[in-house]
Amino acid sequence: MRIISITGTASGVGKTAVVRFLLKNLEDFSALKITTKHEGNCPRHSDCDVCETMQRPYTITTNPLQINQSGKDTALFKSAGARKVVWLQTHSKHLKRGIEEALSHFSKNDSILIEGNSFLHVHDADISILVATPRETKIKRSTRQIVSKIDLAIINVYADDSPDDITKTRERLHQIGCYAPVHIINPLQDNYTPNKVFLTHMKEMIGQPVQS
């Protein structure tokens, strides 16, 4: 089993967009989405209701009718080309056991993209990618705790982000001790040369053919 972990410096940096970009451009990858229950106020200030409705230690969803519900990240992964999608919703104290069971839904020969910072707190990955963006200066404590495991960093940019914005984002990564190689990408823009450079690097790392 080959695992690529996609983490982020904060919510809203574009982890889902990066996972979709990789699913569209890498061959034969599945995806695991991890949602961890938070105690108290939601740090993401979102209205997903997962934390309020979870009653079991963890729940693993593989049913296509639930995976493919419009608007869910899991549906976006499937439409981007994921061979199989699994969704783990878990209380933090059951994270390790939940991940082990979620991974059992894949075969030992699968290649899996895993979205969620919590994975690296209890498990190792073959490649760990940290996503940052000039538009979000916050860096979560959970990111600082796993920074030593990061192999590559991505700065997710928009068309109007300036070179100075990108430089400041690099500096924020250095401030938390992340000195991994950095790629600049825009997963929403076609024919963007830095995207091709990043994909070439990824394919070389995992042994997939690189188109000339």
Short mmCIF file of N, CA and C in Angstrom, two decimals, residues 44-143:
data_model
loop_
_atom_site.label_atom_id
_atom_site.label_comp_id
_atom_site.label_asym_id
_atom_site.label_seq_id
_atom_site.Cartn_x
_atom_site.Cartn_y
_atom_site.Cartn_z
N ARG A 44 -13.08 25.28 12.71
CA ARG A 44 -13.27 25.64 11.31
C ARG A 44 -14.45 26.58 11.12
N HIS A 45 -15.30 26.72 12.18
CA HIS A 45 -16.49 27.56 12.10
C HIS A 45 -17.34 27.17 10.90
N SER A 46 -17.49 25.87 10.69
CA SER A 46 -18.27 25.38 9.56
C SER A 46 -19.60 24.81 10.06
N ASP A 47 -20.46 24.46 9.12
CA ASP A 47 -21.77 23.95 9.49
C ASP A 47 -21.96 22.51 9.00
N CYS A 48 -20.87 21.70 9.03
CA CYS A 48 -20.97 20.34 8.51
C CYS A 48 -21.75 19.42 9.45
N ASP A 49 -21.86 19.80 10.76
CA ASP A 49 -22.64 19.05 11.75
C ASP A 49 -22.06 17.68 12.09
N VAL A 50 -20.86 17.35 11.61
CA VAL A 50 -20.30 16.04 11.90
C VAL A 50 -20.08 15.85 13.39
N CYS A 51 -19.50 16.85 14.03
CA CYS A 51 -19.18 16.70 15.45
C CYS A 51 -20.44 16.57 16.31
N GLU A 52 -21.51 17.26 15.93
CA GLU A 52 -22.73 17.22 16.71
C GLU A 52 -23.49 15.91 16.56
N THR A 53 -23.36 15.28 15.41
CA THR A 53 -24.18 14.09 15.13
C THR A 53 -23.45 12.78 15.36
N MET A 54 -22.13 12.80 15.57
CA MET A 54 -21.39 11.56 15.76
C MET A 54 -21.68 10.95 17.13
N GLN A 55 -22.13 9.71 17.16
CA GLN A 55 -22.41 9.00 18.40
C GLN A 55 -21.47 7.82 18.61
N ARG A 56 -20.95 7.25 17.55
CA ARG A 56 -20.02 6.13 17.64
C ARG A 56 -18.58 6.65 17.75
N PRO A 57 -17.65 5.80 18.20
CA PRO A 57 -16.25 6.23 18.26
C PRO A 57 -15.73 6.68 16.89
N TYR A 58 -16.14 5.97 15.85
CA TYR A 58 -15.81 6.38 14.48
C TYR A 58 -16.78 5.71 13.52
N THR A 59 -16.92 6.31 12.36
CA THR A 59 -17.80 5.79 11.33
C THR A 59 -17.04 5.77 10.01
N ILE A 60 -17.13 4.67 9.27
CA ILE A 60 -16.47 4.55 7.98
C ILE A 60 -17.54 4.41 6.91
N THR A 61 -17.49 5.30 5.94
CA THR A 61 -18.50 5.32 4.88
C THR A 61 -17.88 4.88 3.56
N THR A 62 -18.50 3.87 2.95
CA THR A 62 -18.07 3.43 1.62
C THR A 62 -19.24 3.35 0.65
N ASN A 63 -20.46 3.51 1.17
CA ASN A 63 -21.66 3.43 0.34
C ASN A 63 -21.64 4.50 -0.75
N PRO A 64 -21.69 4.11 -2.02
CA PRO A 64 -21.63 5.10 -3.10
C PRO A 64 -22.71 6.17 -3.02
N LEU A 65 -23.88 5.82 -2.49
CA LEU A 65 -24.96 6.80 -2.39
C LEU A 65 -24.59 7.94 -1.44
N GLN A 66 -23.80 7.62 -0.40
CA GLN A 66 -23.35 8.64 0.54
C GLN A 66 -22.07 9.31 0.05
N ILE A 67 -21.17 8.52 -0.51
CA ILE A 67 -19.91 9.07 -1.01
C ILE A 67 -20.17 10.09 -2.11
N ASN A 68 -21.16 9.83 -2.96
CA ASN A 68 -21.40 10.66 -4.14
C ASN A 68 -22.42 11.77 -3.92
N GLN A 69 -22.75 12.05 -2.66
CA GLN A 69 -23.70 13.13 -2.40
C GLN A 69 -23.12 14.46 -2.88
N SER A 70 -23.93 15.20 -3.61
CA SER A 70 -23.48 16.47 -4.19
C SER A 70 -22.96 17.42 -3.11
N GLY A 71 -21.82 18.04 -3.39
CA GLY A 71 -21.25 19.02 -2.48
C GLY A 71 -20.25 18.47 -1.49
N LYS A 72 -20.19 17.16 -1.32
CA LYS A 72 -19.24 16.57 -0.38
C LYS A 72 -17.87 16.41 -1.04
N ASP A 73 -16.83 16.54 -0.22
CA ASP A 73 -15.47 16.34 -0.74
C ASP A 73 -15.32 14.96 -1.35
N THR A 74 -15.97 13.96 -0.74
CA THR A 74 -15.86 12.60 -1.26
C THR A 74 -16.39 12.49 -2.69
N ALA A 75 -17.47 13.22 -2.97
CA ALA A 75 -18.02 13.22 -4.33
C ALA A 75 -17.06 13.91 -5.29
N LEU A 76 -16.40 14.95 -4.82
CA LEU A 76 -15.42 15.64 -5.66
C LEU A 76 -14.24 14.73 -5.97
N PHE A 77 -13.83 13.93 -4.99
CA PHE A 77 -12.72 12.99 -5.22
C PHE A 77 -13.11 11.94 -6.26
N LYS A 78 -14.34 11.44 -6.12
CA LYS A 78 -14.79 10.41 -7.06
C LYS A 78 -14.88 10.97 -8.47
N SER A 79 -15.42 12.16 -8.62
CA SER A 79 -15.56 12.76 -9.95
C SER A 79 -14.21 13.13 -10.55
N ALA A 80 -13.19 13.31 -9.68
CA ALA A 80 -11.85 13.64 -10.18
C ALA A 80 -11.10 12.41 -10.66
N GLY A 81 -11.66 11.23 -10.42
CA GLY A 81 -11.03 10.02 -10.94
C GLY A 81 -10.58 9.01 -9.91
N ALA A 82 -10.91 9.21 -8.65
CA ALA A 82 -10.52 8.25 -7.62
C ALA A 82 -11.12 6.89 -7.92
N ARG A 83 -10.30 5.86 -7.88
CA ARG A 83 -10.79 4.50 -8.14
C ARG A 83 -11.77 4.08 -7.05
N LYS A 84 -11.45 4.42 -5.80
CA LYS A 84 -12.32 4.12 -4.67
C LYS A 84 -12.19 5.26 -3.67
N VAL A 85 -13.28 5.58 -2.99
CA VAL A 85 -13.27 6.64 -1.98
C VAL A 85 -13.85 6.10 -0.68
N VAL A 86 -13.15 6.35 0.42
CA VAL A 86 -13.59 5.98 1.76
C VAL A 86 -13.59 7.24 2.62
N TRP A 87 -14.60 7.36 3.48
CA TRP A 87 -14.69 8.52 4.37
C TRP A 87 -14.69 8.04 5.81
N LEU A 88 -13.69 8.50 6.58
CA LEU A 88 -13.60 8.19 8.00
C LEU A 88 -13.99 9.42 8.80
N GLN A 89 -15.00 9.26 9.66
CA GLN A 89 -15.37 10.28 10.63
C GLN A 89 -15.07 9.71 12.01
N THR A 90 -14.26 10.41 12.79
CA THR A 90 -13.77 9.79 14.02
C THR A 90 -13.59 10.79 15.15
N HIS A 91 -13.83 10.33 16.37
CA HIS A 91 -13.41 11.09 17.55
C HIS A 91 -11.89 11.01 17.64
N SER A 92 -11.26 12.06 18.12
CA SER A 92 -9.80 12.12 18.12
C SER A 92 -9.16 10.98 18.91
N LYS A 93 -9.77 10.56 20.01
CA LYS A 93 -9.14 9.52 20.82
C LYS A 93 -9.25 8.14 20.18
N HIS A 94 -10.05 8.02 19.13
CA HIS A 94 -10.17 6.75 18.42
C HIS A 94 -9.56 6.84 17.01
N LEU A 95 -8.76 7.88 16.79
CA LEU A 95 -8.22 8.15 15.46
C LEU A 95 -7.39 7.00 14.92
N LYS A 96 -6.46 6.48 15.71
CA LYS A 96 -5.57 5.44 15.22
C LYS A 96 -6.34 4.19 14.82
N ARG A 97 -7.27 3.77 15.67
CA ARG A 97 -8.05 2.57 15.37
C ARG A 97 -8.95 2.80 14.16
N GLY A 98 -9.51 4.01 14.06
CA GLY A 98 -10.36 4.33 12.93
C GLY A 98 -9.60 4.31 11.62
N ILE A 99 -8.37 4.84 11.63
CA ILE A 99 -7.55 4.84 10.42
C ILE A 99 -7.19 3.43 10.02
N GLU A 100 -6.81 2.61 11.00
CA GLU A 100 -6.45 1.22 10.68
C GLU A 100 -7.60 0.49 10.01
N GLU A 101 -8.82 0.70 10.53
CA GLU A 101 -9.97 0.02 9.92
C GLU A 101 -10.30 0.62 8.56
N ALA A 102 -10.17 1.95 8.43
CA ALA A 102 -10.45 2.58 7.15
C ALA A 102 -9.48 2.07 6.08
N LEU A 103 -8.23 1.91 6.43
CA LEU A 103 -7.24 1.42 5.46
C LEU A 103 -7.52 -0.03 5.07
N SER A 104 -8.20 -0.77 5.95
CA SER A 104 -8.51 -2.17 5.63
C SER A 104 -9.53 -2.28 4.50
N HIS A 105 -10.18 -1.18 4.16
CA HIS A 105 -11.14 -1.18 3.05
C HIS A 105 -10.45 -1.05 1.69
N PHE A 106 -9.14 -0.84 1.71
CA PHE A 106 -8.35 -0.81 0.48
C PHE A 106 -7.53 -2.10 0.42
N SER A 107 -7.03 -2.41 -0.77
CA SER A 107 -6.17 -3.58 -0.90
C SER A 107 -4.73 -3.19 -0.62
N LYS A 108 -3.89 -4.19 -0.36
CA LYS A 108 -2.50 -3.92 -0.01
C LYS A 108 -1.71 -3.34 -1.18
N ASN A 109 -2.23 -3.45 -2.39
CA ASN A 109 -1.55 -2.91 -3.56
C ASN A 109 -2.09 -1.55 -3.99
N ASP A 110 -3.03 -0.99 -3.25
CA ASP A 110 -3.63 0.29 -3.63
C ASP A 110 -2.67 1.45 -3.38
N SER A 111 -2.84 2.49 -4.18
CA SER A 111 -2.20 3.79 -3.95
C SER A 111 -3.30 4.73 -3.48
N ILE A 112 -3.05 5.43 -2.35
CA ILE A 112 -4.11 6.19 -1.70
C ILE A 112 -3.66 7.61 -1.41
N LEU A 113 -4.49 8.57 -1.78
CA LEU A 113 -4.32 9.96 -1.35
C LEU A 113 -5.19 10.16 -0.12
N ILE A 114 -4.59 10.67 0.96
CA ILE A 114 -5.33 10.85 2.21
C ILE A 114 -5.35 12.32 2.58
N GLU A 115 -6.56 12.87 2.69
CA GLU A 115 -6.69 14.27 3.09
C GLU A 115 -7.04 14.36 4.56
N GLY A 116 -6.25 15.16 5.30
CA GLY A 116 -6.52 15.38 6.72
C GLY A 116 -5.24 15.42 7.52
N ASN A 117 -5.06 16.49 8.32
CA ASN A 117 -3.85 16.62 9.13
C ASN A 117 -3.72 15.52 10.16
N SER A 118 -4.84 15.01 10.64
CA SER A 118 -4.80 14.08 11.76
C SER A 118 -4.09 12.77 11.41
N PHE A 119 -4.06 12.39 10.14
CA PHE A 119 -3.45 11.12 9.76
C PHE A 119 -2.01 11.03 10.23
N LEU A 120 -1.23 12.07 10.01
CA LEU A 120 0.19 12.04 10.33
C LEU A 120 0.47 12.06 11.84
N HIS A 121 -0.54 12.32 12.64
CA HIS A 121 -0.35 12.28 14.09
C HIS A 121 -0.22 10.85 14.61
N VAL A 122 -0.76 9.90 13.84
CA VAL A 122 -0.76 8.51 14.33
C VAL A 122 -0.21 7.52 13.30
N HIS A 123 0.18 8.01 12.13
CA HIS A 123 0.58 7.10 11.05
C HIS A 123 1.64 7.78 10.19
N ASP A 124 2.44 7.00 9.52
CA ASP A 124 3.41 7.54 8.57
C ASP A 124 2.87 7.40 7.15
N ALA A 125 3.39 8.22 6.25
CA ALA A 125 3.02 8.15 4.84
C ALA A 125 4.28 7.98 4.01
N ASP A 126 4.13 7.48 2.81
CA ASP A 126 5.28 7.36 1.91
C ASP A 126 5.73 8.75 1.43
N ILE A 127 4.75 9.63 1.19
CA ILE A 127 5.02 11.02 0.84
C ILE A 127 4.04 11.89 1.60
N SER A 128 4.55 12.90 2.30
CA SER A 128 3.70 13.82 3.06
C SER A 128 3.82 15.21 2.44
N ILE A 129 2.68 15.77 2.05
CA ILE A 129 2.65 17.06 1.37
C ILE A 129 1.88 18.06 2.23
N LEU A 130 2.49 19.22 2.46
CA LEU A 130 1.86 20.30 3.22
C LEU A 130 1.42 21.39 2.26
N VAL A 131 0.13 21.78 2.35
CA VAL A 131 -0.42 22.81 1.48
C VAL A 131 -0.55 24.12 2.25
N ALA A 132 -0.05 25.19 1.66
CA ALA A 132 -0.20 26.54 2.20
C ALA A 132 -0.71 27.45 1.08
N THR A 133 -1.15 28.63 1.44
CA THR A 133 -1.60 29.58 0.43
C THR A 133 -1.35 31.00 0.94
N PRO A 134 -1.04 31.93 0.06
CA PRO A 134 -0.85 33.32 0.49
C PRO A 134 -2.10 33.91 1.13
N ARG A 135 -3.26 33.33 0.87
CA ARG A 135 -4.52 33.91 1.34
C ARG A 135 -4.88 33.52 2.76
N GLU A 136 -4.09 32.67 3.38
CA GLU A 136 -4.37 32.25 4.75
C GLU A 136 -3.06 32.26 5.53
N THR A 137 -2.93 33.21 6.45
CA THR A 137 -1.69 33.35 7.21
C THR A 137 -1.67 32.51 8.48
N LYS A 138 -2.83 32.03 8.89
CA LYS A 138 -2.90 31.21 10.10
C LYS A 138 -2.21 29.87 9.90
N ILE A 139 -1.54 29.40 10.94
CA ILE A 139 -0.94 28.06 10.91
C ILE A 139 -1.42 27.31 12.15
N LYS A 140 -2.12 26.21 11.94
CA LYS A 140 -2.72 25.47 13.05
C LYS A 140 -1.65 24.80 13.91
N ARG A 141 -2.00 24.62 15.17
CA ARG A 141 -1.09 23.91 16.07
C ARG A 141 -0.86 22.48 15.59
N SER A 142 -1.91 21.85 15.04
CA SER A 142 -1.76 20.47 14.57
C SER A 142 -0.76 20.37 13.43
N THR A 143 -0.62 21.44 12.66
CA THR A 143 0.38 21.46 11.59
C THR A 143 1.78 21.54 12.15
#
